[in-house]
Tab-separated table of C-alpha atoms and ligand atoms in Angstrom:
chain	number	residue	atom	x	y	z
A	13	MET	CA	103.332	111.016	109.853
A	14	ASP	CA	103.347	112.452	113.381
A	15	LEU	CA	100.581	111.348	115.696
A	16	GLY	CA	100.095	112.990	119.102
A	17	LEU	CA	98.395	110.948	121.982
A	18	ILE	CA	95.836	112.800	123.913
A	19	GLY	CA	93.524	111.918	126.629
A	20	GLN	CA	92.521	112.329	130.301
A	21	GLN	CA	95.330	111.729	132.929
A	22	ARG	CA	95.850	107.957	133.633
A	23	SER	CA	93.681	106.856	130.513
A	24	GLY	CA	96.759	104.661	129.568
A	25	LYS	CA	98.603	106.929	126.990
A	26	THR	CA	101.932	106.040	128.049
A	27	THR	CA	101.031	102.235	128.410
A	28	VAL	CA	99.684	102.300	124.570
A	29	PHE	CA	102.798	104.452	123.748
A	30	ASN	CA	105.224	101.769	125.228
A	31	ALA	CA	103.221	99.018	123.446
A	32	VAL	CA	103.478	100.620	120.165
A	33	THR	CA	107.124	101.667	120.427
A	34	ARG	CA	108.195	98.213	122.202
A	35	GLY	CA	110.029	100.258	124.606
A	36	HIS	CA	112.382	101.608	121.970
A	37	ALA	CA	111.198	105.178	122.483
A	38	ARG	CA	113.529	108.204	122.697
A	39	ALA	CA	113.101	109.314	126.247
A	40	GLY	CA	112.229	112.909	126.241
A	41	SER	CA	112.645	115.013	129.491
A	42	PHE	CA	110.024	113.555	131.702
A	43	GLY	CA	110.304	116.394	134.146
A	44	GLY	CA	108.854	119.040	131.886
A	45	LEU	CA	106.178	119.045	129.288
A	46	GLU	CA	108.564	117.765	126.533
A	47	PRO	CA	106.941	114.951	124.948
A	48	SER	CA	108.780	111.362	124.495
A	49	ILE	CA	108.923	110.565	120.845
A	50	GLY	CA	108.717	106.999	119.656
A	51	VAL	CA	109.582	106.088	115.924
A	52	VAL	CA	107.503	103.078	114.704
A	53	LYS	CA	108.131	101.157	111.468
A	54	GLN	CA	104.559	100.361	110.277
A	55	PRO	CA	104.007	96.706	110.080
A	56	ASP	CA	102.859	95.714	106.673
A	57	GLU	CA	102.021	92.067	105.694
A	58	ARG	CA	101.637	93.292	102.103
A	59	LEU	CA	105.385	94.601	101.887
A	60	ASP	CA	106.665	91.446	103.713
A	61	ARG	CA	104.978	89.143	101.153
A	62	LEU	CA	106.107	91.211	98.213
A	63	CYS	CA	109.660	91.294	99.532
A	64	ALA	CA	109.645	87.521	100.212
A	65	LEU	CA	108.878	87.070	96.427
A	66	VAL	CA	111.240	89.721	94.784
A	67	LYS	CA	113.912	89.497	97.535
A	68	PRO	CA	115.314	92.951	97.447
A	69	LYS	CA	118.392	93.294	99.857
A	70	LYS	CA	116.540	95.860	102.022
A	71	MET	CA	112.924	96.260	103.144
A	72	THR	CA	111.870	99.805	104.258
A	73	GLN	CA	108.350	100.360	106.115
A	74	THR	CA	106.799	103.549	106.311
A	75	GLU	CA	107.600	105.361	109.485
A	76	VAL	CA	105.424	106.724	112.122
A	77	ARG	CA	106.200	109.069	114.873
A	78	TYR	CA	104.216	108.959	118.191
A	79	LEU	CA	104.277	111.815	120.784
A	80	ASP	CA	103.465	111.100	124.258
A	81	PHE	CA	103.038	114.112	126.675
A	82	PRO	CA	103.487	113.814	130.315
A	83	GLY	CA	100.015	114.709	131.987
A	84	GLY	CA	96.715	114.693	130.278
A	85	LEU	CA	94.758	117.198	128.361
A	86	THR	CA	92.406	118.249	130.765
A	87	VAL	CA	94.008	119.711	133.805
A	88	ARG	CA	91.301	120.596	136.389
A	89	ASP	CA	92.227	123.762	137.743
A	90	GLN	CA	94.083	125.393	134.873
A	91	ALA	CA	94.211	125.579	130.926
A	92	PRO	CA	96.372	122.991	129.155
A	93	ASP	CA	99.908	124.318	128.482
A	94	ALA	CA	100.309	126.252	125.551
A	95	ALA	CA	103.394	124.529	124.682
A	96	HIS	CA	101.649	121.312	124.781
A	97	LEU	CA	98.762	122.541	122.387
A	98	ALA	CA	101.392	124.007	120.091
A	99	ALA	CA	103.107	120.661	119.949
A	100	LEU	CA	100.023	118.861	119.061
A	101	ALA	CA	99.223	121.393	116.356
A	102	GLN	CA	102.332	120.430	114.578
A	103	CYS	CA	100.917	116.670	114.520
A	104	ASP	CA	99.196	115.126	111.455
A	105	ALA	CA	96.561	113.382	113.607
A	106	LEU	CA	95.458	113.049	117.058
A	107	VAL	CA	94.977	109.798	118.625
A	108	HIS	CA	92.680	110.006	121.740
A	109	ILE	CA	93.281	107.028	124.193
A	110	ALA	CA	90.064	106.966	126.273
A	111	ARG	CA	89.696	105.160	129.501
A	112	GLY	CA	87.610	102.119	129.411
A	113	PHE	CA	89.282	99.856	132.014
A	114	ARG	CA	88.152	99.654	135.618
A	115	GLU	CA	91.482	99.882	137.524
A	116	ASP	CA	90.042	101.752	140.400
A	117	PRO	CA	86.603	100.472	141.454
A	118	ALA	CA	85.692	103.942	142.764
A	119	ALA	CA	86.584	105.653	139.631
A	120	SER	CA	83.747	106.154	137.082
A	121	VAL	CA	84.344	104.771	133.585
A	122	ASP	CA	82.649	106.842	130.896
A	123	TRP	CA	84.430	107.056	127.695
A	124	HIS	CA	81.696	108.819	125.939
A	125	ARG	CA	81.946	111.660	128.651
A	126	ASP	CA	85.732	111.737	128.346
A	127	VAL	CA	85.489	112.018	124.562
A	128	GLY	CA	83.202	114.975	124.793
A	129	ASP	CA	85.472	116.596	127.656
A	130	ILE	CA	88.571	116.239	125.389
A	131	ASN	CA	86.816	117.384	122.174
A	132	LEU	CA	85.395	120.534	124.099
A	133	GLU	CA	89.105	121.124	125.454
A	134	LEU	CA	90.453	121.140	121.834
A	135	ALA	CA	87.584	123.224	120.574
A	136	PHE	CA	88.062	125.725	123.447
A	137	ALA	CA	91.960	125.930	122.282
A	138	ASP	CA	90.764	126.694	118.687
A	139	ALA	CA	88.177	129.235	119.726
A	140	GLY	CA	90.993	130.967	121.563
A	141	MET	CA	93.381	130.853	118.560
A	142	LEU	CA	90.712	132.037	116.299
A	143	GLY	CA	89.531	134.753	118.588
A	144	ARG	CA	93.127	136.153	118.765
A	145	ARG	CA	93.356	135.951	115.104
A	146	ALA	CA	90.167	137.846	114.465
A	147	LYS	CA	91.266	140.597	116.770
A	148	ARG	CA	94.732	141.176	114.921
A	149	LEU	CA	92.878	140.917	111.495
A	150	ASP	CA	90.432	143.388	112.645
A	151	THR	CA	93.006	145.814	113.557
A	152	GLY	CA	94.818	145.102	110.300
A	153	VAL	CA	91.646	145.633	108.024
A	154	ARG	CA	91.119	149.041	109.755
A	155	SER	CA	94.549	150.399	109.370
A	156	GLY	CA	95.674	148.529	106.223
A	157	ARG	CA	96.184	149.654	102.787
A	158	PRO	CA	93.109	149.143	100.344
A	159	GLY	CA	94.718	145.969	98.637
A	160	GLU	CA	95.743	144.533	101.987
A	161	ARG	CA	92.337	145.503	103.270
A	162	GLU	CA	90.585	142.995	101.049
A	163	ALA	CA	92.485	140.116	101.767
A	164	GLY	CA	92.262	140.988	105.377
A	165	GLU	CA	88.362	141.233	105.166
A	166	ARG	CA	88.339	137.782	103.418
A	167	GLU	CA	90.385	136.130	105.898
A	168	LEU	CA	88.312	137.572	108.789
A	169	ALA	CA	85.177	136.454	107.181
A	170	LEU	CA	86.666	132.773	107.164
A	171	VAL	CA	87.841	133.139	110.687
A	172	GLN	CA	84.278	134.351	111.857
A	173	ARG	CA	82.603	131.363	110.036
A	174	LEU	CA	85.002	128.985	111.679
A	175	ARG	CA	84.298	130.383	115.102
A	176	GLU	CA	80.367	130.202	114.538
A	177	ALA	CA	81.123	126.587	113.716
A	178	LEU	CA	82.894	125.914	117.011
A	179	ASP	CA	80.058	127.664	118.976
A	180	ASN	CA	77.672	125.444	117.351
A	181	GLU	CA	79.774	122.496	118.722
A	182	GLU	CA	81.011	121.325	115.305
A	183	PRO	CA	84.659	120.647	115.073
A	184	LEU	CA	86.611	122.327	112.178
A	185	ARG	CA	87.255	118.998	110.484
A	186	ALA	CA	83.579	118.963	109.668
A	187	GLN	CA	83.687	121.969	107.715
A	188	THR	CA	84.046	122.127	103.837
A	189	LEU	CA	86.931	124.372	103.131
A	190	SER	CA	88.384	125.367	99.656
A	191	GLY	CA	91.953	124.770	98.778
A	192	ASP	CA	92.792	128.346	99.458
A	193	GLU	CA	90.828	128.309	102.778
A	194	GLN	CA	93.044	125.402	103.929
A	195	ARG	CA	96.031	126.985	102.867
A	196	THR	CA	95.085	130.054	104.771
A	197	ILE	CA	94.297	128.211	108.171
A	198	SER	CA	97.394	125.813	107.711
A	199	GLY	CA	99.536	128.214	109.609
A	200	TYR	CA	96.919	128.765	112.567
A	201	GLN	CA	97.920	125.921	114.874
A	202	LEU	CA	94.307	124.330	115.104
A	203	LEU	CA	93.400	121.146	116.492
A	204	THR	CA	89.830	120.429	115.701
A	205	ASN	CA	90.554	120.219	112.037
A	206	LYS	CA	93.032	117.401	112.630
A	207	PRO	CA	91.831	113.763	111.886
A	208	LEU	CA	90.979	112.181	114.996
A	209	VAL	CA	91.579	108.436	116.053
A	210	ILE	CA	89.512	107.649	119.294
A	211	MET	CA	91.087	104.285	120.775
A	212	LEU	CA	89.055	102.920	123.651
A	213	ASN	CA	91.508	101.355	126.159
A	214	ILE	CA	89.669	98.489	127.534
A	215	GLU	CA	89.799	95.797	130.214
A	216	GLU	CA	91.418	92.603	129.418
A	217	SER	CA	88.267	90.753	130.200
A	218	ASP	CA	86.435	92.621	127.484
A	219	ILE	CA	88.461	91.494	124.697
A	220	GLY	CA	85.964	88.998	123.553
A	221	LYS	CA	83.400	91.938	122.935
A	222	ILE	CA	85.647	94.177	120.894
A	223	ASP	CA	83.542	94.016	117.836
A	224	GLU	CA	80.330	95.101	119.903
A	225	ILE	CA	82.224	97.808	121.594
A	226	GLU	CA	83.671	99.292	118.287
A	227	ALA	CA	80.256	99.082	116.830
A	228	GLU	CA	78.745	101.136	119.677
A	229	MET	CA	81.651	103.568	119.429
A	230	ARG	CA	81.044	104.028	115.576
A	231	GLU	CA	77.381	104.567	116.219
A	232	ARG	CA	78.056	107.378	119.041
A	233	CYS	CA	81.314	108.926	117.580
A	234	ALA	CA	81.358	108.505	113.747
A	235	GLY	CA	82.135	111.752	111.711
A	236	PRO	CA	84.109	112.985	108.999
A	237	GLY	CA	87.832	112.364	109.709
A	238	ILE	CA	87.192	110.320	112.912
A	239	GLU	CA	88.143	106.699	113.132
A	240	VAL	CA	87.262	104.717	116.362
A	241	GLY	CA	88.673	101.271	117.633
A	242	ALA	CA	89.252	99.505	120.945
A	243	LEU	CA	92.578	97.739	122.080
A	244	CYS	CA	93.708	96.672	125.666
A	245	GLY	CA	96.744	98.825	126.356
A	246	LYS	CA	98.046	96.756	129.137
A	247	LEU	CA	98.019	93.501	127.332
A	248	GLU	CA	99.493	94.938	124.104
A	249	GLN	CA	102.473	96.433	126.152
A	250	GLU	CA	102.757	92.881	127.595
A	251	LEU	CA	102.805	91.353	124.187
A	252	ALA	CA	105.101	93.906	122.945
A	253	GLU	CA	107.863	92.506	125.404
A	254	LEU	CA	107.618	89.065	123.760
A	255	SER	CA	109.005	87.810	120.464
A	256	ASP	CA	106.770	88.063	117.320
A	257	GLU	CA	106.298	84.137	117.539
A	258	GLU	CA	105.307	84.135	121.203
A	259	ALA	CA	103.030	87.103	120.668
A	260	ALA	CA	101.263	85.421	118.035
A	261	GLU	CA	100.835	82.242	120.202
A	262	PHE	CA	99.652	84.236	123.231
A	263	ARG	CA	97.194	86.163	121.035
A	264	ALA	CA	95.868	82.871	119.600
A	265	ASP	CA	95.462	81.418	123.166
A	266	LEU	CA	93.485	84.548	124.180
A	267	GLY	CA	91.175	84.459	121.077
A	268	LEU	CA	92.361	87.929	120.328
A	269	GLU	CA	92.322	88.137	116.414
A	270	THR	CA	93.553	91.549	115.849
A	271	ASP	CA	96.916	93.183	116.730
A	272	GLY	CA	95.745	96.357	118.496
A	273	VAL	CA	98.914	98.333	117.723
A	274	ALA	CA	98.614	97.484	114.021
A	275	ARG	CA	94.949	98.314	114.142
A	276	MET	CA	95.658	101.699	115.675
A	277	LEU	CA	98.096	102.409	112.993
A	278	GLN	CA	95.812	101.455	110.247
A	279	LEU	CA	93.080	103.561	111.703
A	280	SER	CA	95.404	106.564	111.920
A	281	GLN	CA	96.194	105.947	108.158
A	282	GLN	CA	92.620	105.688	107.193
A	283	ALA	CA	91.750	108.965	109.325
A	284	LEU	CA	94.380	110.826	107.495
A	285	GLY	CA	92.973	109.562	104.232
A	286	LEU	CA	96.234	107.990	103.292
A	287	ILE	CA	96.915	105.055	100.775
A	288	THR	CA	100.131	102.893	100.696
A	289	PHE	CA	101.994	102.080	97.419
A	290	TYR	CA	105.064	100.063	96.933
A	291	THR	CA	108.197	100.070	94.921
A	292	VAL	CA	109.891	96.481	94.999
A	293	THR	CA	112.922	95.901	92.960
A	294	ASP	CA	116.521	95.070	93.938
A	295	PRO	CA	117.975	96.455	95.993
A	296	GLU	CA	115.096	97.919	98.143
A	297	GLY	CA	111.439	96.859	98.732
A	298	ARG	CA	109.642	99.894	100.112
A	299	ALA	CA	106.160	100.943	101.166
A	300	TRP	CA	105.225	104.689	100.838
A	301	ALA	CA	102.188	106.731	102.258
A	302	LEU	CA	100.326	108.766	99.655
A	303	ALA	CA	97.412	110.911	100.146
A	304	GLN	CA	94.175	109.327	98.451
A	305	GLY	CA	93.355	110.595	94.997
A	306	ALA	CA	97.118	111.276	94.470
A	307	THR	CA	98.565	110.741	90.865
A	308	ALA	CA	101.511	108.690	89.664
A	309	LEU	CA	103.418	112.005	89.259
A	310	ASP	CA	102.783	112.793	93.061
A	311	ALA	CA	103.922	109.362	93.917
A	312	ALA	CA	107.277	109.674	91.761
A	313	GLY	CA	107.722	113.170	93.810
A	314	LYS	CA	107.582	111.106	96.859
A	315	ILE	CA	110.487	108.817	95.775
A	316	HIS	CA	112.678	111.535	94.681
A	317	SER	CA	112.011	115.067	93.158
A	318	ASP	CA	114.238	114.064	90.080
A	319	ILE	CA	112.197	111.137	89.324
A	320	ALA	CA	108.964	113.500	89.220
A	321	ARG	CA	110.804	115.950	86.976
A	322	GLY	CA	111.905	113.296	84.622
A	323	PHE	CA	108.776	111.124	84.549
A	324	ILE	CA	108.129	109.283	81.473
A	325	ARG	CA	105.644	106.749	82.271
A	326	CYS	CA	104.990	104.345	85.106
A	327	GLU	CA	104.400	100.469	85.158
A	328	THR	CA	101.922	99.335	87.812
A	329	VAL	CA	100.225	96.151	89.026
A	330	GLY	CA	98.319	95.363	92.172
A	331	TRP	CA	100.197	93.666	94.997
A	332	GLN	CA	97.964	90.684	95.027
A	333	GLU	CA	98.187	90.219	91.396
A	334	LEU	CA	101.813	90.351	91.389
A	335	LEU	CA	101.854	87.803	94.285
A	336	ASP	CA	99.465	85.597	92.251
A	337	CYS	CA	101.817	85.782	89.112
A	338	GLY	CA	104.771	85.106	90.920
A	339	SER	CA	106.884	87.611	88.810
A	340	TYR	CA	107.032	90.904	87.032
A	341	ALA	CA	107.456	88.843	83.822
A	342	GLU	CA	104.566	86.727	84.284
A	343	ALA	CA	102.470	89.825	85.288
A	344	ARG	CA	103.600	91.442	81.955
A	345	LYS	CA	102.644	88.257	80.075
A	346	ARG	CA	99.202	88.189	81.514
A	347	GLY	CA	98.692	91.848	80.727
A	348	LEU	CA	98.457	92.834	84.637
A	349	LEU	CA	101.351	94.977	84.558
A	350	ARG	CA	99.904	98.068	83.094
A	351	THR	CA	101.472	101.202	81.627
A	352	GLU	CA	100.175	104.548	83.174
A	353	GLY	CA	100.772	108.125	82.712
A	354	LYS	CA	101.404	111.136	85.006
A	355	GLN	CA	97.721	111.482	85.800
A	356	TYR	CA	97.038	108.060	86.724
A	357	THR	CA	95.287	107.989	90.096
A	358	VAL	CA	97.364	105.401	92.336
A	359	GLN	CA	95.551	102.827	94.229
A	360	ASP	CA	95.994	101.555	97.621
A	361	GLY	CA	98.246	98.447	97.069
A	362	ASP	CA	99.695	99.462	93.710
A	363	VAL	CA	103.289	98.245	93.177
A	364	LEU	CA	104.801	101.106	91.016
A	365	HIS	CA	107.717	101.331	88.856
A	366	VAL	CA	108.467	104.771	87.388
A	367	LEU	CA	110.418	105.188	84.261
A	368	PHE	CA	112.287	108.604	84.094
A	369	ASN	CA	114.859	110.475	82.210
A	370	VAL	CA	117.043	113.105	83.951
B	16	GDP	N1	93.573	97.399	134.023
B	16	GDP	C1	94.327	98.153	133.153
B	16	GDP	N2	94.994	99.081	133.471
B	16	GDP	C2	95.764	99.879	132.638
B	16	GDP	C3	95.401	99.780	131.173
B	16	GDP	N3	96.098	100.531	130.561
B	16	GDP	C4	96.845	101.270	131.588
B	16	GDP	N4	96.517	100.757	132.790
B	16	GDP	C5	96.981	101.266	133.949
B	16	GDP	O1	96.546	102.781	134.161
B	16	GDP	C6	97.509	103.586	134.911
B	16	GDP	C7	97.852	104.804	134.157
B	16	GDP	O2	98.379	104.400	132.791
B	16	GDP	P1	99.399	105.394	132.081
B	16	GDP	O3	99.591	104.714	130.850
B	16	GDP	O4	100.480	105.911	132.866
B	16	GDP	O5	98.349	106.732	131.671
B	16	GDP	P2	98.564	108.060	131.186
B	16	GDP	O6	98.657	109.065	132.182
B	16	GDP	O7	97.420	108.316	130.334
B	16	GDP	O8	100.014	108.119	130.325
B	16	GDP	C8	98.749	102.638	135.047
B	16	GDP	O9	98.749	102.164	136.364
B	16	GDP	C9	98.546	101.475	133.956
B	16	GDP	O10	99.099	100.253	134.534
B	16	GDP	C10	94.692	98.711	130.735
B	16	GDP	O11	94.379	98.423	129.537
B	16	GDP	N5	93.877	97.857	131.731
B	17	MG	MG1	101.640	109.231	130.704
């Protein structure tokens, strides 16, 4: 999962990036527009507890990559760099770090305005992309052979529909598209169709009001494919430099209940519509990300294509049920370890064991 950090200049993107990656980032070239890339193992308490029970030799968390670009997305006198937009288009979701701290008393803090500005920037990039596409399709339709012409006309109609949506200030993620239409635009390098997480980077003195702040954000920004949250980037960066125990203690002293970084990861996963399932046997306990609504066969395919090909059936139990039972044997005895077929819709938190034959 690749997450691209976006926002105004000096909104705290690099600060949050450093907090998330705990300084273990692969430093890109900071001179040009090359992003820094940080690979983060997603903390997962459920996996920790499952591994503590089953005691596999190895524990593997899901991985998330964060991309941090030098500069912001709104450059006052010039359009955002095309390479920057193209790199963002490769991401699975965008995380907007909005400025909510008052570092400089003279600077105005207005996260709602900033979110609007950045969304406009993304919509502008998409409108440009679709406009160029429309021009090319139009030429193709005029000169193409009859068979090609029909496909071109269909695509052109779709592109025009999307352009109208943007003109009406609707992001593409709010559009209902068929599977075919989604496939068509998947190669377009669009941005407003991506899931979006808006993280407000707040002042340390506001951490007591996080719930209130998030409620207001939800009210003003909610929409399909959008998640909102608040964190204090500077504080999270400081906490990231401590050991887990020290950080937990510090957090408790501050009355900060949630780990801002873990929360951002969780919101990203929610925006992407992903669930997590587990495979926990010796030698490895592992968490896997899967699209909501995916089947046991899809899950098997994530693990290995051979396992999907030779799929016979799977056994599954909820993570909490397994912990309550204390062992697979006990879960089986109590009838909680169920046998399911290929078409079973995997639930978030399922512990799966696929039986296969190759
Ligand atoms: N007070 C305060 N300052 C912050 C916070 N996050 C970032 N900053 C400061 O804002 C400035 C810009 O941060 P940076 O992460 O480089 O922003 P970027 O341009 O978006 O990458 C730096 O001086 C940070 O120390 C925060 O949560 N609170
Ligand atoms: Mg930066």
